CSV table of C-alpha atoms and ligand atoms in Angstrom, one decimal:
chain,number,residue,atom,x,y,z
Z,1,UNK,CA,0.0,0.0,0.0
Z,2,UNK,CA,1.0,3.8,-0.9
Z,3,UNK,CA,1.6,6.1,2.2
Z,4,UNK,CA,0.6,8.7,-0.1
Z,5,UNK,CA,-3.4,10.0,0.0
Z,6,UNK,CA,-4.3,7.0,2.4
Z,7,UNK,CA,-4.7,7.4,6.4
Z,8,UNK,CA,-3.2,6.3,9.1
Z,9,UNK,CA,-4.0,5.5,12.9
Z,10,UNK,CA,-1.8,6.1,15.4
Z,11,UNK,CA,-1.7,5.0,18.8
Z,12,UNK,CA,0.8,5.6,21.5
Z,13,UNK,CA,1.3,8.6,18.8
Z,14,UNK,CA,2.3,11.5,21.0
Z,15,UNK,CA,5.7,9.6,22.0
Z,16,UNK,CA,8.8,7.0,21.8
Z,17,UNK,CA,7.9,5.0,18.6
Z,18,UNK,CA,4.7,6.3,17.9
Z,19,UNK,CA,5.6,9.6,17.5
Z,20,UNK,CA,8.4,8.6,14.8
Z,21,UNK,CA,5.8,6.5,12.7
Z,22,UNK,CA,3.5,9.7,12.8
Z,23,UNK,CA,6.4,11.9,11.7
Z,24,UNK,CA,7.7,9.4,9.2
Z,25,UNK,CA,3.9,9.3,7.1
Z,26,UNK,CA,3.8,12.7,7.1
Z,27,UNK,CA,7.2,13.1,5.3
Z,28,UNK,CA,5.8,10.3,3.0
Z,29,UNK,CA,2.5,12.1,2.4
Z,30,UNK,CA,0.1,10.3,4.6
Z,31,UNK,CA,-2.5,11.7,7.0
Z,32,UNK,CA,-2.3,11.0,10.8
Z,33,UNK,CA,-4.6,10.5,13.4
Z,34,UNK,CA,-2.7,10.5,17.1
Z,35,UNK,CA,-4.9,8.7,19.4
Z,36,UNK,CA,-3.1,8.9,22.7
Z,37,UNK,CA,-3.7,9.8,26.2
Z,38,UNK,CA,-1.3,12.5,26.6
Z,39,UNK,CA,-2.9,15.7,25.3
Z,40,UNK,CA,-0.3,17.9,25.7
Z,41,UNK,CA,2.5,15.8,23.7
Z,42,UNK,CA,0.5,14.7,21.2
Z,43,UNK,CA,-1.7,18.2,20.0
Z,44,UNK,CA,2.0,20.1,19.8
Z,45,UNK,CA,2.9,17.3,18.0
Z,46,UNK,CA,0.0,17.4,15.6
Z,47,UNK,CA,0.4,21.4,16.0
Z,48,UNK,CA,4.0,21.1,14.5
Z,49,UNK,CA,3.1,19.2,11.5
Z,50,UNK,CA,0.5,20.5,9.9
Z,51,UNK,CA,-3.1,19.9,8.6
Z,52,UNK,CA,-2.6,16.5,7.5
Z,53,UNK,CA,-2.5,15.3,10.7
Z,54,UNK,CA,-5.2,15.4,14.0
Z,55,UNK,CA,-4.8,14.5,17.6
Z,56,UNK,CA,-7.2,12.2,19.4
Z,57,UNK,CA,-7.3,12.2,23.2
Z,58,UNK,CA,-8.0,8.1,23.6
Z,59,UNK,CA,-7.4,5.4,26.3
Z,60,UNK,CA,-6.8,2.2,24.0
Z,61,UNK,CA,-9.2,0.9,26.5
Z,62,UNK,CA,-11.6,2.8,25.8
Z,63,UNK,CA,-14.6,1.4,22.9
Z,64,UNK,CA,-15.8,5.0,23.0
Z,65,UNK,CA,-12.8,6.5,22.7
Z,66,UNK,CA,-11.5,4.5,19.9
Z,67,UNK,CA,-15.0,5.0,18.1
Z,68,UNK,CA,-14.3,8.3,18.1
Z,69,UNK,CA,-10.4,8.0,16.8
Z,70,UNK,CA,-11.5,6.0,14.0
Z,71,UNK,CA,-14.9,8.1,13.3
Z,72,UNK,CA,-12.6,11.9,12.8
Z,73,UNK,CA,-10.0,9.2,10.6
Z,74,UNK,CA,-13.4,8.9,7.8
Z,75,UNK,CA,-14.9,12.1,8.4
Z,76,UNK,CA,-11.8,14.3,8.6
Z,77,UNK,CA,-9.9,12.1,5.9
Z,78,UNK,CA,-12.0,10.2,4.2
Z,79,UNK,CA,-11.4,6.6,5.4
Z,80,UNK,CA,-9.0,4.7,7.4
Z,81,UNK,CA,-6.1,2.3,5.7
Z,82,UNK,CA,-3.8,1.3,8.3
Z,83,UNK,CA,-3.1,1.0,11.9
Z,84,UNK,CA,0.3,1.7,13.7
Z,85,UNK,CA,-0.6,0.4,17.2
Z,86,UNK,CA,2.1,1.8,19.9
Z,87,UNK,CA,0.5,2.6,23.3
Z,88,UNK,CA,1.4,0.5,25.9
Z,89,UNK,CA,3.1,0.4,29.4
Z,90,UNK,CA,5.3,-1.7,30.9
Z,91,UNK,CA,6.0,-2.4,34.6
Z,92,UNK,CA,8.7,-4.6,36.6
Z,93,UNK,CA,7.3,-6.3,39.0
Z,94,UNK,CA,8.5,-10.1,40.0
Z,95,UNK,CA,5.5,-13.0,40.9
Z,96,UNK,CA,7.1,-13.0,44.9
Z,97,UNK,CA,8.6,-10.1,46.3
Z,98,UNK,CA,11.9,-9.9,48.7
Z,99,UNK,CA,9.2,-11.2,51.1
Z,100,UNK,CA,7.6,-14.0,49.7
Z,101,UNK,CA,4.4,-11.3,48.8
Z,102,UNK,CA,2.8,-12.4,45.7
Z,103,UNK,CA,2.4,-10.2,42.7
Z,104,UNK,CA,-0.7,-7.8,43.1
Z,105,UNK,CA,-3.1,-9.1,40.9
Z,106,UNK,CA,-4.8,-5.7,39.9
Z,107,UNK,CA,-1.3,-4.8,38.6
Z,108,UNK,CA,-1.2,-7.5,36.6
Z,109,UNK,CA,-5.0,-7.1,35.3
Z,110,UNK,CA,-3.8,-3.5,34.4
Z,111,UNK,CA,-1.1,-4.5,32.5
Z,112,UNK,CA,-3.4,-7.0,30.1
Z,113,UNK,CA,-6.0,-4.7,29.8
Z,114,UNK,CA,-3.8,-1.8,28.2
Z,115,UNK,CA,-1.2,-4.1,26.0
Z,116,UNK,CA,-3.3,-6.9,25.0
Z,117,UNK,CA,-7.4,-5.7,25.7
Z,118,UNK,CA,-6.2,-2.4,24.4
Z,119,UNK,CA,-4.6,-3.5,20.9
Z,120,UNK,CA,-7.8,-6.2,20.5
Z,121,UNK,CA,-10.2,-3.3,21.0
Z,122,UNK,CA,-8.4,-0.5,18.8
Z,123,UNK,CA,-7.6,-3.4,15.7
Z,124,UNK,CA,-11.2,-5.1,15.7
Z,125,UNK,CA,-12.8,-1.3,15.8
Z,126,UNK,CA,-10.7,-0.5,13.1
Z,127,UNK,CA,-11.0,-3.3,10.6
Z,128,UNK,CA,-14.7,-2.3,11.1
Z,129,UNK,CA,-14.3,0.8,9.4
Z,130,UNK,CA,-11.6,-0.4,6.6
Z,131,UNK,CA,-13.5,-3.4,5.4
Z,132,UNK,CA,-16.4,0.0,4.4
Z,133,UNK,CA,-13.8,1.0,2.4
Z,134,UNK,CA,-12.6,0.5,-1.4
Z,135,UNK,CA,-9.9,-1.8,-2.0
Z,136,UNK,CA,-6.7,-0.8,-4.3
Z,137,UNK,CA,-6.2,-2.7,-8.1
Z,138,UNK,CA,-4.6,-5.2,-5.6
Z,139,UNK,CA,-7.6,-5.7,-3.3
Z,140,UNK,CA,-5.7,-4.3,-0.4
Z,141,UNK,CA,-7.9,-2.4,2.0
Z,142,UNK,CA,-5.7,-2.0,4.9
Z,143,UNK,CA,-2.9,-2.7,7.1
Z,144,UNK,CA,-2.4,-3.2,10.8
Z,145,UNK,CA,0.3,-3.3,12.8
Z,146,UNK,CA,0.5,-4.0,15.9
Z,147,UNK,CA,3.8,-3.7,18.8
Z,148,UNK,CA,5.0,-6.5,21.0
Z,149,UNK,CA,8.2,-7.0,22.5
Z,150,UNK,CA,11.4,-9.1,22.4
Z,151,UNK,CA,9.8,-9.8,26.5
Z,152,UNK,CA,7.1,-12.4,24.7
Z,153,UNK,CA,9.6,-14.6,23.5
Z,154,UNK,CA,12.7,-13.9,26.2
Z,155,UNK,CA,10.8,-12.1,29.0
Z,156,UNK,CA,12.9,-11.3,32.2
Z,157,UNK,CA,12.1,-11.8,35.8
Z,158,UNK,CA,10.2,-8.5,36.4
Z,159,UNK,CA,8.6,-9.5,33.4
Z,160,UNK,CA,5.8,-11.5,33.8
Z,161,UNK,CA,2.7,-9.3,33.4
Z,162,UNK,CA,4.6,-7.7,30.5
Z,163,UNK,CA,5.2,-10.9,28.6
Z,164,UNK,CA,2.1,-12.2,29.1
Z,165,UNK,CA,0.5,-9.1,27.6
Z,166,UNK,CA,3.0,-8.9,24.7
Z,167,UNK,CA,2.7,-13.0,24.1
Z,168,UNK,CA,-0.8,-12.3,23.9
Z,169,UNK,CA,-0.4,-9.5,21.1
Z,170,UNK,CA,2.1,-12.4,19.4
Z,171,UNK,CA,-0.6,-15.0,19.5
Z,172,UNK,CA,-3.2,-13.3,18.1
Z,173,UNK,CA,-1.4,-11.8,15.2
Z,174,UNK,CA,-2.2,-14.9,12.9
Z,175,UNK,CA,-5.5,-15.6,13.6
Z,176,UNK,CA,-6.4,-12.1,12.9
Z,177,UNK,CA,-4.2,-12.0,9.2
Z,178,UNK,CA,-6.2,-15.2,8.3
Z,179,UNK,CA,-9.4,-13.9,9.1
Z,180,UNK,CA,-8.6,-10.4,7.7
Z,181,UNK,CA,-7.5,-11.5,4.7
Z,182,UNK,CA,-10.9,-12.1,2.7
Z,183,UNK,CA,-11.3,-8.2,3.0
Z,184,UNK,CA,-7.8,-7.2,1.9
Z,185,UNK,CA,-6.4,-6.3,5.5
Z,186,UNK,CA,-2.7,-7.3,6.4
Z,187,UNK,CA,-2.2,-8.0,9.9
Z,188,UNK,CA,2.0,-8.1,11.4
Z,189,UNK,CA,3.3,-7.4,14.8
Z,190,UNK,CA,6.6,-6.1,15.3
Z,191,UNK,CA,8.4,-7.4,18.1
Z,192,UNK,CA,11.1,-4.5,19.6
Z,193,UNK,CA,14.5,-5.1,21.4
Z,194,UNK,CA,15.3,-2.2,23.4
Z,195,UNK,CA,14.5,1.4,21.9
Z,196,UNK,CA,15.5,5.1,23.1
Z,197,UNK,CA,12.2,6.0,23.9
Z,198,UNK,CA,10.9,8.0,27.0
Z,199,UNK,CA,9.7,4.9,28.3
Z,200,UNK,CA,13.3,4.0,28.2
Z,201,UNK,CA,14.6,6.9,29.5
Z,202,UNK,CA,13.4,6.0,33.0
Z,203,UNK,CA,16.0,3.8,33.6
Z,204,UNK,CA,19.2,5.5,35.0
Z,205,UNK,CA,21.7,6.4,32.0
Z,206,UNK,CA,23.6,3.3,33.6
Z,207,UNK,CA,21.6,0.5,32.9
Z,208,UNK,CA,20.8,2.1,29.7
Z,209,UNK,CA,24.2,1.9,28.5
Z,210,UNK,CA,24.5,-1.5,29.6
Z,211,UNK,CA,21.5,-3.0,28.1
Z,212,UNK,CA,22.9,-1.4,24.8
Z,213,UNK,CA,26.0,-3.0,24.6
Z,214,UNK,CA,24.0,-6.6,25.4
Z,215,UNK,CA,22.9,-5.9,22.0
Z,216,UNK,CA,24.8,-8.2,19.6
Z,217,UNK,CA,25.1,-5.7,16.6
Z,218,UNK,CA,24.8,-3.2,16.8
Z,219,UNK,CA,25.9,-2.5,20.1
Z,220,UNK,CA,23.3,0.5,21.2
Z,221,UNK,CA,19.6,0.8,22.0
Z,222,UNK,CA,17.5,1.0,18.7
Z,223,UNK,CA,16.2,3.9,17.2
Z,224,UNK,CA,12.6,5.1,17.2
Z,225,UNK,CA,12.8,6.0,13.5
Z,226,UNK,CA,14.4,2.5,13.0
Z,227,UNK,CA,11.1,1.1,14.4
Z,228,UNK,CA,8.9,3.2,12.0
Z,229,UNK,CA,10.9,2.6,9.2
Z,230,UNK,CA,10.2,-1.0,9.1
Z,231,UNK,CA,7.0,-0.2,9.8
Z,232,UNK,CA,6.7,2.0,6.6
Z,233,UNK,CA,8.7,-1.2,4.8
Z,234,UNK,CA,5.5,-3.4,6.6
Z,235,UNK,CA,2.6,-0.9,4.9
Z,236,UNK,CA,4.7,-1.1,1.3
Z,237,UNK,CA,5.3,-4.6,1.4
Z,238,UNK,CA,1.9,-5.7,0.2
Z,239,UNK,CA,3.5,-9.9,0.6
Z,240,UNK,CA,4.4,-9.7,4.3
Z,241,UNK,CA,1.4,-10.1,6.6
Z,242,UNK,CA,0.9,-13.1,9.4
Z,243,UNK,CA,4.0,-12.7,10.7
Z,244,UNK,CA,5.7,-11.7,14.0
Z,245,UNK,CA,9.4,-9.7,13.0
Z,246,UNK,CA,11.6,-9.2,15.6
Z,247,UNK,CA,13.7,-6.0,15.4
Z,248,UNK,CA,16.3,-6.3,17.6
Z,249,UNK,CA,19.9,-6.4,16.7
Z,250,UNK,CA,19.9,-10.1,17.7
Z,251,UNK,CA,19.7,-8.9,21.4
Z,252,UNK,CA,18.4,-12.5,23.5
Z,253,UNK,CA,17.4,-11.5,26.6
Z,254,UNK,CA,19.0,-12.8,29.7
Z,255,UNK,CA,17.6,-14.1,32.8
Z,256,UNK,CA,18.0,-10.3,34.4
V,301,NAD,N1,11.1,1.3,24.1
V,301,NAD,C1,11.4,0.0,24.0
V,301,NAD,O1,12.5,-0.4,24.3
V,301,NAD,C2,10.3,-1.0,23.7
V,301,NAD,C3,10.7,-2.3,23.6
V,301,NAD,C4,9.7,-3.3,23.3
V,301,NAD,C5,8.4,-2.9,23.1
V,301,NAD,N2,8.0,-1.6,23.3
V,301,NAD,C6,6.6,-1.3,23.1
V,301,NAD,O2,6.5,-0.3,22.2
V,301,NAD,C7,5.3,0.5,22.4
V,301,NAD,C8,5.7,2.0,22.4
V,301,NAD,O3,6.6,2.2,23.5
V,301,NAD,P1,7.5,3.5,23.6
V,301,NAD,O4,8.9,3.0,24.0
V,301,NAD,O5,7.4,4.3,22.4
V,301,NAD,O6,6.9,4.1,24.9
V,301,NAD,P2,6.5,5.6,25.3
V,301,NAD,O7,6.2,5.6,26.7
V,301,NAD,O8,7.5,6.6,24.7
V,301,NAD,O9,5.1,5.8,24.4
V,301,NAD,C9,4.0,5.1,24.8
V,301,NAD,C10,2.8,6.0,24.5
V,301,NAD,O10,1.6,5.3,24.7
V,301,NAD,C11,0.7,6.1,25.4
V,301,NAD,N3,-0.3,5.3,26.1
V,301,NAD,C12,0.0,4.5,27.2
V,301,NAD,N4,-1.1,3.9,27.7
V,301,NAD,C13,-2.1,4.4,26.9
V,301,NAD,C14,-3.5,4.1,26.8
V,301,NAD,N5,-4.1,3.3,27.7
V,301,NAD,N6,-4.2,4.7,25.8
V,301,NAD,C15,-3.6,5.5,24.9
V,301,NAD,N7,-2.3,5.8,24.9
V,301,NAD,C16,-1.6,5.2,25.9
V,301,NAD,C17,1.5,7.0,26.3
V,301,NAD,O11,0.8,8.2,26.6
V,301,NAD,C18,2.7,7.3,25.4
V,301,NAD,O12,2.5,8.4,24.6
V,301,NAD,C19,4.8,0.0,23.8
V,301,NAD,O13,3.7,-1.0,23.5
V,301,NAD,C20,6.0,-0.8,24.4
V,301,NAD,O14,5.6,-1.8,25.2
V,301,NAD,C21,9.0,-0.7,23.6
């Protein structure tokens, strides 16, 4: 599919890799929607590039919320054509504390709801409104991608409400492509190693340099325009779809 003329959705848009997806189909000549909680990031953002993009304050949570992300996509643009699906959180928290305390179960439940709940309810709202639209001469109507994590496959300890939320968003990658295919609608997940993003930049600059030179080759933390450029690569390619791609400079996680 062409960037060009067609519109894109964009959650976790105001920040980290979502912002550099947004900023990336601009330059290529697509039109945005941001659909993040954080106003202030994401309308300066959308300020700072132009008409061809619009902010949407959503929880990915939210069936309302998303309604109304994907409802200003058709009415402000005229349709919707792809997904980029970034928001998400991540906590460390381990299953038994120093004190034998078991994980708090309302922690974990949060966790699910945004990564996993949250990327089920904004793709099956949005294939809603793409499979309205017109395919291209190649029957495409869409493309959806949605974010994971190196933590599904190699999660830490810490990790456990994180991986389980981000093996979730692996597992139903495939069932979604096959189903989605009959209208024209890709479906691929990119998996990320370990990115300068914000949520990154919590961790002291310390552990940040360490967990870059764990990374094989190259020996840094990825890029956010690395992510979005092989998520641009992903809406072009019109034969990948199904498929899990890991994007990690063949970091394997360790243990902690
Ligand atoms: N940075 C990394 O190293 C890394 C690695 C693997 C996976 N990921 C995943 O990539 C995605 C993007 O992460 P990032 O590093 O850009 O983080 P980030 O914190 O920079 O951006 C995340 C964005 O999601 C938004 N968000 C959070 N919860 C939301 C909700 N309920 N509704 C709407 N918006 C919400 C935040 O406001 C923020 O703007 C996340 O799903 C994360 O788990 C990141």
């Amino acid at each position: 599919m062409d960037i060009q003329q067609h519109t894109f959705l964009v959650t976790g848009g105001s920040s980290g890799l979502g912002a550099a997806c947004v900023c990336r189909l601009v330059k290529a000549g697509g039109k945005v929607i941001i659909a993040d909680l954080n106003e202030d990031a994401g309308r300066q953002l959308a300020d700072e590039l132009g008409s061809q993009v619009r902010f949407v304050k959503v929880n990915v949570v939210n069936a309302a919320d998303v309604t109304t992300a994907v409802t200003t996509s058709v009415t402000e643009f005229g349709g919707l054509h792809g997904v980029i699906h970034c928001a998400g959180m991540a906590i460390a928290t381990k299953l038994l504390d120093r004190e034998g305390n078991p994980h708090d179960l309302d922690t974990f439940s949060k966790v699910i709801q945004v990564n996993l709940v949250g990327t089920f309810n904004v793709i099956r709202l949005a294939a809603a409104a793409m499979i309205k639209g017109e395919p291209n001469a190649a029957g495409e109507r869409g493309v959806i991608i949605s974010t994971a994590s190196v933590a599904a496959f190699d999660g830490q300890i810490g990790q456990v409400a994180y991986a389980a939320s981000k093996g979730g968003v692996v597992g139903m990658t495939l069932p979604m492509a096959r189903e989605l295919a009959r209208y024209g609608i890709r479906v691929i997940t990119i998996a990320p190693g370990i990115f300068d993003t914000p949520m990154m930049a919590a961790l002291p600059e310390k552990a940040r340099q360490s967990l870059g030179e764990q990374v094989p080759f190259p020996s840094r933390l990825g890029r956010p325009d690395e992510y979005a450029a092989l998520a641009q690569h992903i809406i072009e390619n019109e034969m990948l779809n199904g498929e899990v791609i890991r994007l990690d400079g063949a970091i394997r996680m360790a243990p902690k």
